[in-house]
Short mmCIF file of C-alpha atoms in Angstrom, two decimals:
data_model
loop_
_atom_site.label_atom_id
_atom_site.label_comp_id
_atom_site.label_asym_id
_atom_site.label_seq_id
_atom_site.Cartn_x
_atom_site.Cartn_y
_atom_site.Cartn_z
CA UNK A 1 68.46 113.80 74.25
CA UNK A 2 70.39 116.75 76.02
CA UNK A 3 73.77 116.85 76.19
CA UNK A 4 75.31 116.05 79.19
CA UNK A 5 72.30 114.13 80.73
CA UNK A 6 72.76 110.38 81.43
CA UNK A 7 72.79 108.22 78.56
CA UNK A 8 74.12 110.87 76.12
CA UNK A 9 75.66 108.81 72.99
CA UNK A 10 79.22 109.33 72.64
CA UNK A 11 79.62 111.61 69.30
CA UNK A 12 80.97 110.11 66.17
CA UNK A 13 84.48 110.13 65.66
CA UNK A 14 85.66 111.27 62.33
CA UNK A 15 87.76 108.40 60.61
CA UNK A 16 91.47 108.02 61.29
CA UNK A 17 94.12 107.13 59.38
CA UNK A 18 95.92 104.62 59.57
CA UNK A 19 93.46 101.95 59.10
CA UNK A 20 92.26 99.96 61.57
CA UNK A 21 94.62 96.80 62.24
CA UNK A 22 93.01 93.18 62.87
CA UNK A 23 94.89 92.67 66.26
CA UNK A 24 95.50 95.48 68.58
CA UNK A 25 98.52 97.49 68.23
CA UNK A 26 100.11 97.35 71.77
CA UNK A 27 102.03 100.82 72.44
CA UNK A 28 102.22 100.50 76.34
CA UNK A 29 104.36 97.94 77.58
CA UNK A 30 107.75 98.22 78.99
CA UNK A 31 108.88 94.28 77.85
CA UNK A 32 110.93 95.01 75.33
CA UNK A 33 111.20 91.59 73.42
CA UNK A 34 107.17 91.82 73.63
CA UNK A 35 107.47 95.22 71.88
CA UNK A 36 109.39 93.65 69.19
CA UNK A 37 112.86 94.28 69.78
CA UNK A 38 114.77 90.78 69.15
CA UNK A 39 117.31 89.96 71.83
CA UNK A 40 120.70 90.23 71.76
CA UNK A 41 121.71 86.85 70.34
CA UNK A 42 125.40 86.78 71.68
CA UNK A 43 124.46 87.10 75.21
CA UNK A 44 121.75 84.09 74.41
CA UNK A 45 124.40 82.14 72.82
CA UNK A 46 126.52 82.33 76.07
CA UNK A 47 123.85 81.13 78.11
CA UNK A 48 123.23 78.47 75.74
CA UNK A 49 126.96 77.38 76.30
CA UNK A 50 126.67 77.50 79.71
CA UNK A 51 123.40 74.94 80.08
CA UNK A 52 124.89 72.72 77.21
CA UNK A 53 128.60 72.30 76.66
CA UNK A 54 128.55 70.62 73.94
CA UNK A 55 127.94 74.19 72.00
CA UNK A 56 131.35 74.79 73.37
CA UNK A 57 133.08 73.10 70.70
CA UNK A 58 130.40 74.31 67.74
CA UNK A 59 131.87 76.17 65.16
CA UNK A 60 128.31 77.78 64.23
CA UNK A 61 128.66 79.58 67.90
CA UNK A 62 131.29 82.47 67.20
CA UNK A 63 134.41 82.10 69.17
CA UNK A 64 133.48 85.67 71.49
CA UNK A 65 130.68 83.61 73.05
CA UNK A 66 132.13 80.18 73.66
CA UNK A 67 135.39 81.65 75.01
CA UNK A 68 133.25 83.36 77.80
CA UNK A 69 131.33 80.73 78.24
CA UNK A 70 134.16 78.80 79.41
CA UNK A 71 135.44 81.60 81.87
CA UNK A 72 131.48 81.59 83.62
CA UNK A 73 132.04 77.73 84.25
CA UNK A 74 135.16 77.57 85.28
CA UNK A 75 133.94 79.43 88.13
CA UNK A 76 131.10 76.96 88.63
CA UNK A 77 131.28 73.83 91.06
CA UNK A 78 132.06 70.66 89.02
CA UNK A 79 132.63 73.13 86.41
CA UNK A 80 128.33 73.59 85.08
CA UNK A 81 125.60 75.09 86.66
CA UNK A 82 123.98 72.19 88.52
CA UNK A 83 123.93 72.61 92.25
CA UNK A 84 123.48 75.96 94.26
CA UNK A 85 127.67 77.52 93.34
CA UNK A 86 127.25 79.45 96.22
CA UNK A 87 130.66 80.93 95.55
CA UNK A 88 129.68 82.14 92.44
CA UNK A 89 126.46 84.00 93.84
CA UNK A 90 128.12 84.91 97.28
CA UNK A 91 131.81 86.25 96.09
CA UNK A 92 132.19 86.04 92.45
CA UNK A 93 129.21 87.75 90.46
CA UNK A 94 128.72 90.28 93.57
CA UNK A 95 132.96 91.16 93.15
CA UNK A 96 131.77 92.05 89.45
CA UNK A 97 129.10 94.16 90.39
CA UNK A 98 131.07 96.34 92.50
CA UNK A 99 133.40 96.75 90.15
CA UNK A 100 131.07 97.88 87.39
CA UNK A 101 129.55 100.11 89.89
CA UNK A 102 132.66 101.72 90.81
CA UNK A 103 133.59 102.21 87.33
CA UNK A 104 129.93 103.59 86.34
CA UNK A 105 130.26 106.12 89.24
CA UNK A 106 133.93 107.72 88.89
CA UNK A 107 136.10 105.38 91.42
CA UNK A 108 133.24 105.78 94.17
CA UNK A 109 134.20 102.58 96.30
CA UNK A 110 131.84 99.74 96.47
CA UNK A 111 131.97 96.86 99.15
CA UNK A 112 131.15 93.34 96.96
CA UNK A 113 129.53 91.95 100.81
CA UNK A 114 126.80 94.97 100.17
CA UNK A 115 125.19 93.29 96.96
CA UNK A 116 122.46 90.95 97.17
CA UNK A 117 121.96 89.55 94.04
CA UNK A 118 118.10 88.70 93.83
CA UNK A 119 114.83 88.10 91.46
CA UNK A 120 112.99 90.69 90.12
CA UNK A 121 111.40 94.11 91.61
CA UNK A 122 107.92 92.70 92.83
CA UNK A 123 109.03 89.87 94.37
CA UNK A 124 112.04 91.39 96.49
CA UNK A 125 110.38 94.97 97.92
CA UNK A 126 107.62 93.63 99.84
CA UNK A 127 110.80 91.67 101.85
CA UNK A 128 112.87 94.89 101.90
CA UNK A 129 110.16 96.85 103.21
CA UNK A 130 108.90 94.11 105.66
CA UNK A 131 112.44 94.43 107.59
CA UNK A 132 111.11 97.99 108.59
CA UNK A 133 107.55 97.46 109.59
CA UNK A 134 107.31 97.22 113.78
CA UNK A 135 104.30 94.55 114.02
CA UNK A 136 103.90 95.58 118.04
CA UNK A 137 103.95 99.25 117.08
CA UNK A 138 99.89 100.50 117.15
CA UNK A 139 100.86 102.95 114.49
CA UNK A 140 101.90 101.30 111.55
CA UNK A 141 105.19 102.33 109.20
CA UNK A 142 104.71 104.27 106.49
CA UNK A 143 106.36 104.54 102.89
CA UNK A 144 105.89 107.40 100.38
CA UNK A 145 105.70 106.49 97.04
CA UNK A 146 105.81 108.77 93.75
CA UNK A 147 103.03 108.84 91.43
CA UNK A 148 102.78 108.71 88.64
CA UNK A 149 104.99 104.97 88.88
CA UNK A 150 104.50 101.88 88.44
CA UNK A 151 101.74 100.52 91.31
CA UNK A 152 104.40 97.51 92.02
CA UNK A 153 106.15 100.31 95.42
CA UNK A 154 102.30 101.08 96.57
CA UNK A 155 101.34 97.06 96.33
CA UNK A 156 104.90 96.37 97.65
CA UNK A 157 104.14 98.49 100.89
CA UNK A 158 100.64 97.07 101.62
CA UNK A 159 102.10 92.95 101.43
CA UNK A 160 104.74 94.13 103.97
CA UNK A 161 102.34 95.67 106.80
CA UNK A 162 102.77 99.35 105.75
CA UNK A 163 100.95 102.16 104.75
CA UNK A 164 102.02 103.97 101.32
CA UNK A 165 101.64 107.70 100.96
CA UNK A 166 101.21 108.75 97.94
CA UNK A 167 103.42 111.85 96.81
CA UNK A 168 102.81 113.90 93.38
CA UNK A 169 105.70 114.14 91.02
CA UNK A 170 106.21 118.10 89.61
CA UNK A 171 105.13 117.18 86.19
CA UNK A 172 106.06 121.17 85.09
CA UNK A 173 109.65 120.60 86.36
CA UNK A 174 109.81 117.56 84.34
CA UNK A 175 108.78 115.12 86.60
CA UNK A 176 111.13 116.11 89.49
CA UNK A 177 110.84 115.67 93.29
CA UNK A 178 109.18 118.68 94.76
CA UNK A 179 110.84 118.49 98.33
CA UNK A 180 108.81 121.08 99.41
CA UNK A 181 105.49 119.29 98.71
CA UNK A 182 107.08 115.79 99.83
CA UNK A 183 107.45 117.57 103.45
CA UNK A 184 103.66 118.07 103.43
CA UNK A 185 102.91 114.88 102.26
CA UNK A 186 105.12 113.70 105.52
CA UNK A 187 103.44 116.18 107.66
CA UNK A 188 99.59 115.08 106.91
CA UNK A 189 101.05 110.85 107.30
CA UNK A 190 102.04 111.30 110.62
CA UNK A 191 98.21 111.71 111.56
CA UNK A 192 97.83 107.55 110.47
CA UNK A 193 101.28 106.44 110.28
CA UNK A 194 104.92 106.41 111.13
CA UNK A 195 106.49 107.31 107.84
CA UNK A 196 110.38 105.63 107.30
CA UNK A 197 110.68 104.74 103.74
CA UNK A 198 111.24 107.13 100.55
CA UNK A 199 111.06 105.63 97.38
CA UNK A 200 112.25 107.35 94.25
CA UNK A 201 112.30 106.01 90.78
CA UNK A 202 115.16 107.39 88.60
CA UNK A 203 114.88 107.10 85.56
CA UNK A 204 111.38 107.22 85.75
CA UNK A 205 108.26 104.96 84.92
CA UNK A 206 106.54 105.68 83.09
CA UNK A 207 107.33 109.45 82.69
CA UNK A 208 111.02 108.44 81.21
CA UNK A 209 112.52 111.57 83.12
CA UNK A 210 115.86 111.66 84.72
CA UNK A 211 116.33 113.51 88.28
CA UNK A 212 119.12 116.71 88.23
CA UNK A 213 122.08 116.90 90.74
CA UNK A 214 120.69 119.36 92.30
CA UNK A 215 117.46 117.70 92.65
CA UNK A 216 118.80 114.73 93.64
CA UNK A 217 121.08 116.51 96.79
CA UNK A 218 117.66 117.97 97.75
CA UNK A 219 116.17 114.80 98.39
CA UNK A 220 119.16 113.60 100.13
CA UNK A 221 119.08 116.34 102.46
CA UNK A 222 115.44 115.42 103.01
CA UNK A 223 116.20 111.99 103.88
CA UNK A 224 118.60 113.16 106.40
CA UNK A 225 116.46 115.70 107.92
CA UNK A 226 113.69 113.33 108.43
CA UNK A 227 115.82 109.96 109.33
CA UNK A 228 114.10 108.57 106.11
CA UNK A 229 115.39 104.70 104.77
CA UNK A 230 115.55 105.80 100.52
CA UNK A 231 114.98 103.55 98.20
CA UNK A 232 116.52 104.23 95.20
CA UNK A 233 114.92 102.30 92.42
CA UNK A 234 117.57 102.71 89.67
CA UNK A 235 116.35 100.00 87.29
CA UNK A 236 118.87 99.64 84.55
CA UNK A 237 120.50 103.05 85.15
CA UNK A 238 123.94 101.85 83.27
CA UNK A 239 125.18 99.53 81.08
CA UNK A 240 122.42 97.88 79.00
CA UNK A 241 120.05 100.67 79.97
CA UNK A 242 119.60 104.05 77.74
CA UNK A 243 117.61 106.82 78.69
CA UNK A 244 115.99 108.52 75.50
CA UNK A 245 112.46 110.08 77.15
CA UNK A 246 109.66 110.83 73.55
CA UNK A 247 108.75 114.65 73.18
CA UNK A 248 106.04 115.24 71.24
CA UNK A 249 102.61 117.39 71.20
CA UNK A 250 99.55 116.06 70.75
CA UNK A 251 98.20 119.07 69.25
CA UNK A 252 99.80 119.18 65.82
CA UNK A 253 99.12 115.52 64.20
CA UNK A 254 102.29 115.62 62.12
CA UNK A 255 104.67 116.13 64.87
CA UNK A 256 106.42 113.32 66.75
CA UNK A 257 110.35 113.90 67.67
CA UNK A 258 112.29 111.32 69.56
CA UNK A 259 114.48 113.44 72.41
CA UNK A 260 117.33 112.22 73.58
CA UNK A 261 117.32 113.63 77.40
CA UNK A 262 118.67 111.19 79.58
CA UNK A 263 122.23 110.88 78.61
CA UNK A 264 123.02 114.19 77.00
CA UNK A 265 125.27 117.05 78.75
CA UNK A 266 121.86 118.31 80.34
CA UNK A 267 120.43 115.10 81.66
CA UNK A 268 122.88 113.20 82.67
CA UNK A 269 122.00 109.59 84.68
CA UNK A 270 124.18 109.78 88.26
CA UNK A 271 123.53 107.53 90.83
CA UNK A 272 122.31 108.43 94.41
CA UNK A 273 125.36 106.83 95.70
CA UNK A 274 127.46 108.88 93.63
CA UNK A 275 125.48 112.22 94.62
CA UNK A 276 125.90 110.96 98.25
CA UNK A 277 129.80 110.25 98.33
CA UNK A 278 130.57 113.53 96.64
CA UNK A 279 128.02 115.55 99.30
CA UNK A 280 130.82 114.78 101.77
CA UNK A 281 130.31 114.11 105.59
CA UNK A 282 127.98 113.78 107.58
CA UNK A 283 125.67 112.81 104.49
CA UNK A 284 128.39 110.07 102.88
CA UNK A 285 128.38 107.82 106.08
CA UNK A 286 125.04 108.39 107.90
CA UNK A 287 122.22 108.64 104.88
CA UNK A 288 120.69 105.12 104.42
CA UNK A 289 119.87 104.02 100.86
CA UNK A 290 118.71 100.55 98.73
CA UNK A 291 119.47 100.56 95.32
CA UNK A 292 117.77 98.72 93.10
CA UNK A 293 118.95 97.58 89.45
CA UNK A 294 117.31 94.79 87.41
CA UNK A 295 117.66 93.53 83.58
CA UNK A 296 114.31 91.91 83.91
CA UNK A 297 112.71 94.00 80.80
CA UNK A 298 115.75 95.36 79.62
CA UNK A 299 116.96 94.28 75.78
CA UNK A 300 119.83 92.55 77.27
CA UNK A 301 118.18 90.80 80.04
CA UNK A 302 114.43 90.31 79.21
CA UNK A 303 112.97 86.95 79.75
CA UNK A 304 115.24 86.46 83.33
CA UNK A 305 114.41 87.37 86.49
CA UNK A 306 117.73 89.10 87.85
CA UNK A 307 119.16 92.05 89.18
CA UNK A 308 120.64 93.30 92.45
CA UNK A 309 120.43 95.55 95.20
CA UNK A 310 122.81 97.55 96.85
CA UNK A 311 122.89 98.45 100.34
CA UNK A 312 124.53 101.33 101.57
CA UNK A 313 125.38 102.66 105.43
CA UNK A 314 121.59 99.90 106.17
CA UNK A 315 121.37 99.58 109.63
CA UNK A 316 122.84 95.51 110.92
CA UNK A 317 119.59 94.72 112.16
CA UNK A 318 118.08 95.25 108.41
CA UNK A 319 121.64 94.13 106.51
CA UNK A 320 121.90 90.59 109.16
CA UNK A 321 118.02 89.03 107.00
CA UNK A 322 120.04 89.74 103.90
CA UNK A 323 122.59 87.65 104.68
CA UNK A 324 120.60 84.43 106.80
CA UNK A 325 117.40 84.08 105.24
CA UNK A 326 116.84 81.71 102.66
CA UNK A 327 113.39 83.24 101.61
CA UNK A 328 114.98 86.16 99.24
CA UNK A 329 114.24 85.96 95.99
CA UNK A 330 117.36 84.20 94.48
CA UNK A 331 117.82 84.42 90.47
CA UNK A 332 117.96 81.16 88.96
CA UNK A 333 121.67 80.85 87.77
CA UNK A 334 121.31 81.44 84.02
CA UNK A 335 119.78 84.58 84.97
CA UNK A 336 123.18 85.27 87.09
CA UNK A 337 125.20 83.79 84.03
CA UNK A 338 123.28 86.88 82.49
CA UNK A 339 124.26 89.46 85.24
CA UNK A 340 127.90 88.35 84.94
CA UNK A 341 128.44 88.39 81.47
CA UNK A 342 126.97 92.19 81.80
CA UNK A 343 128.85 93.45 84.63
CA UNK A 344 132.60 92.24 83.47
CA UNK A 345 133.68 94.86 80.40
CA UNK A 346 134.05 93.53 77.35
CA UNK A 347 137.92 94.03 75.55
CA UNK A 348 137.95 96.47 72.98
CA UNK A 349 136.38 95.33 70.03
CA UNK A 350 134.48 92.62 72.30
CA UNK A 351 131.83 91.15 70.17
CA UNK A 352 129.33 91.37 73.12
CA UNK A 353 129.74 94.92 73.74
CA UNK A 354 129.20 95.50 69.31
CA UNK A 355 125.99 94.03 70.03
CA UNK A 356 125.43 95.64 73.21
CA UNK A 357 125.65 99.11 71.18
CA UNK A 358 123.67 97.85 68.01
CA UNK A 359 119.89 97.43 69.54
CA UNK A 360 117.75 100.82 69.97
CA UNK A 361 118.87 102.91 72.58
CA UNK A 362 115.54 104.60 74.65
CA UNK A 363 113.98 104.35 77.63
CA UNK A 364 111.01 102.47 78.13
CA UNK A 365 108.07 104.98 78.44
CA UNK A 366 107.00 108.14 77.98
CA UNK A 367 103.58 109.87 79.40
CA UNK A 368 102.63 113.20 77.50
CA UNK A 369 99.79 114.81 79.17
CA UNK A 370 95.99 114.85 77.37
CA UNK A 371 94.50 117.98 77.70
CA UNK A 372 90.51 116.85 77.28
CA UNK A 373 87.31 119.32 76.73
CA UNK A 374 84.61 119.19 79.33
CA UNK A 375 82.25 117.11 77.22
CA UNK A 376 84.49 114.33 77.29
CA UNK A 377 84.98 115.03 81.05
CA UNK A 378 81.36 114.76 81.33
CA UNK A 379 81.08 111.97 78.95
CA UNK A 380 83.55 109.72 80.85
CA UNK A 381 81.73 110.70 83.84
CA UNK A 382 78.48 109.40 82.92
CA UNK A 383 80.22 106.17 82.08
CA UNK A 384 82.14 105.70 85.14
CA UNK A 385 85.48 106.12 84.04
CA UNK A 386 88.36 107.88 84.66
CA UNK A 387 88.76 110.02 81.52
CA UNK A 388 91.96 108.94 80.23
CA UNK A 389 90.50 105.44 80.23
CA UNK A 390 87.80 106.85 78.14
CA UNK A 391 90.26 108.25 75.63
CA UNK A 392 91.96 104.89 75.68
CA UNK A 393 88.88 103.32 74.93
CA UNK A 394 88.01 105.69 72.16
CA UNK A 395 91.74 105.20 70.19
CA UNK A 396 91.68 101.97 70.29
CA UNK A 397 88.07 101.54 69.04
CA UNK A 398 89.11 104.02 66.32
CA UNK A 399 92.70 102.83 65.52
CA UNK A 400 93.29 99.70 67.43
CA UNK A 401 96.49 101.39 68.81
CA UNK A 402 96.43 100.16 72.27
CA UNK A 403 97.93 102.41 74.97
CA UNK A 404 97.89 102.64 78.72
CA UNK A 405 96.10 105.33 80.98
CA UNK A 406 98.17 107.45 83.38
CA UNK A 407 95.61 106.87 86.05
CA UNK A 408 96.96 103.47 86.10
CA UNK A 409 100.30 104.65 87.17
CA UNK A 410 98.87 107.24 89.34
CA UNK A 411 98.57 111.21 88.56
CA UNK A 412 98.66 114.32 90.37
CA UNK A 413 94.71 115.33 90.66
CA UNK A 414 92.86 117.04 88.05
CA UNK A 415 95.40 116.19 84.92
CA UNK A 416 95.10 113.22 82.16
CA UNK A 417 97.96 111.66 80.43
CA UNK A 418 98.66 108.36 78.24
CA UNK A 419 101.50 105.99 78.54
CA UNK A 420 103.45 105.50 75.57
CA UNK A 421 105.77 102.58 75.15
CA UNK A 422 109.55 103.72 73.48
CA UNK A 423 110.64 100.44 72.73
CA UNK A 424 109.22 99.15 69.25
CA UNK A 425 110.95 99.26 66.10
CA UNK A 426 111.19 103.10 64.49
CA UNK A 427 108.36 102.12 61.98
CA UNK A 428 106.11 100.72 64.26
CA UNK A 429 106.76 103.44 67.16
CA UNK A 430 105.94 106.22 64.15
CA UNK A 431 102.79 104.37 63.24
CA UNK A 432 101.69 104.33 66.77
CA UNK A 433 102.16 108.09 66.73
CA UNK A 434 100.80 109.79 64.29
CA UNK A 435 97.71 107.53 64.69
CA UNK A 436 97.77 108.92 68.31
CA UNK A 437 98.35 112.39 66.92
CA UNK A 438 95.46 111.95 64.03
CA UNK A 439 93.27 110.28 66.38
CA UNK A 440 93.98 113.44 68.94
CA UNK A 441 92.40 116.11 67.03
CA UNK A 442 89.66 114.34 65.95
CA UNK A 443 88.49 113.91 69.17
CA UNK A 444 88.90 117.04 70.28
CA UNK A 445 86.82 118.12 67.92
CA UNK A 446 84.11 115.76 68.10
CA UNK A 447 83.85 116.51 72.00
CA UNK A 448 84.38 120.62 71.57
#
């Protein structure tokens, strides 16, 4: 049979070590307990304490967690967490917020009344972005959402009424914001839309880059130009959350070298409300932005649905839902418990904060690009997929490593990339590797 025509056979692939395992090797996900990474037990052991008292007088519990435990319910109503302790969700946790925030961003103030502590990501964005859809309006709002991300902002933007616009992240400038091509992108959705909404992911999913300064004042000064609402999805961008982005090539099978990127002199993680307070007026008090930080997959908070968001110079007629509708998203209160124990800083020598620094500091995911021959173009072509699927297919076939395609995420045109998960253990993360790398340049071969 020719090559190339319908029902072509896909070409042998030359073995690959390591063997194949009996269960697939998952190397995609951004859960970190599902990953492998054990929990931080002290933080559990507070929790515990908190839902059962009685652990308050155990001996087996060490005294760092049982002491804090009592401090969380002495704030609680009737002193546990039955009931709603509005006071606790309204006043107390949000007061602790601010303060970390303010202390994460060099003294920039924070207002406690401009958290909203909430649930997790997907259930909370199709609300924010539902407050800025005009239902009697015959052209409907419009958001622009980065690709490659996670599909959760797109998905968000159709539940709420809106239309997302897809905008291409600079993958040669290491993932940054190309303001110049966003403005096109904005210029071609005003033919079907009213655009409003800018999302940004920093760090990013699952590309694991972190935005500059100076890229980051760009895109302010876009959002100003074009009376744009930001939202600034900042999962996890502080305490409890580590940016360490995975450099490695795929053409030498050998080579895999963890980068640290995010947190280093030349990556540093800063805030959009930072970046805004220190552009000075008129940016400081006009530009609208939504920050959004959740624990939900972090090490520290996976399992519970919590986080926050932070609203900053919202317009009242946006801000006044936040504050009346009992429809948000709450977090159930040991999820809260969780927030609070994370936001207050620990003494010196604080038991949480030695286990806080013990587990594996990286981000969740990198995505290193695949550069395929045209056979294997053609190939996936003939089978109806989208090539890095194919690839997929093909590894884990060949080494049961199981890995994610960009295309899920979204991907400027033309290119191919994997998603690679950061988060398991150092032996498992190098096994997942170098079969990747082996498995690589056998296939480039076979489809050359």
């Amino acid at each position: 049979m020719a090559e190339g025509t319908p029902g072509t056979a896909v070409p042998a692939m030359p073995p690959v070590p390591p063997p194949v395992p009996d269960a697939p090797l998952d190397g995609s996900s951004d859960d970190a307990q599902a990953m492998g990474l054990a929990p931080v037990t002290i933080l559990r052991q507070i929790v515990a304490a908190c839902t059962y008292p009685e652990l308050l007088e155990d001996l087996a519990v060490p005294e760092g967690a049982r002491c804090r435990a009592r401090r969380i319910l002495q704030e609680m109503e009737a002193g546990n967490i039955g009931g709603y302790n509005h006071e606790h969700r309204a006043l107390g946790v949000p007061r602790r917020v601010a303060q970390f925030l303010q202390r994460r961003d060099g003294g920039v103030p924070r207002d406690p009344h401009s958290m909203v502590l909430t649930s997790g990501t997907s259930s909370i964005l199709p609300f924010v972005m539902s407050l800025l859809v005009d239902e009697t309006s015959a052209c409907p709002s419009g958001v622009l959402v980065p690709v490659p991300a996670p599909p959760v902002h797109a998905g968000a933007a159709g539940l709420a009424g809106a239309v997302a616009v897809p905008y291409a992240l600079a993958e040669e400038q290491g993932w940054a914001v190309d303001v110049g091509m966003v403005r096109q992108e904005l210029r071609r959705a005003r033919a079907r839309c009213h655009p409003k909404v800018l999302c940004v992911v920093n760090p990013g999913d699952p590309t694991g880059h972190v935005l500059s300064r100076q890229n980051m004042v760009d895109i302010i000064q876009l959002v100003a130009d074009e009376n744009l609402l930001q939202l600034a999805d900042e999962v996890g961008a502080g305490g409890g959350c580590w940016g360490v982005a995975l450099a490695f090539t795929l053409s030498s099978p050998d080579l895999w070298v963890p980068q640290d990127r995010a947190f280093d002199a030349d990556h540093p993680f800063v805030s959009f409300k930072r970046v805004l307070w220190e552009m000075g007026a008129p940016f400081c008090s006009t530009v609208q932005v939504i920050s959004f930080y959740f624990l939900s997959k972090s090490i520290a908070g996976n399992g519970f649905r919590v986080g926050f968001l932070e609203l900053v110079h919202v317009e009242q007629a946006v801000v006044r839902p936040f504050q009346v509708a009992q429809s948000i998203p709450r977090p159930c209160v040991l999820g809260r418990i969780l927030l609070d124990i994370l936001m207050e800083p620990p003494d010196k020598g604080d038991p949480i904060q030695q286990a806080l620094e013990e587990p594996g500091q990286g981000g969740a995911r990198a995505c290193p690009r695949l550069q395929l021959p045209p056979r294997a173009l053609r190939q996936a072509q003939e089978l109806g997929l989208e090539p890095d699927v194919f690839f997929c297919q093909q590894l884990l076939g060949a080494t049961g490593v199981l890995l994610a395609p960009g295309s899920e995420f979204g991907q400027p045109s033309g290119t191919q990339h994997v998603v690679v998960s950061l988060l398991p253990p150092a032996a498992t993360l190098k096994r997942i590797l170098l079969a990747l790398t082996h498995f690589h340049a056998t296939f480039i071969q076979a489809f050359s």
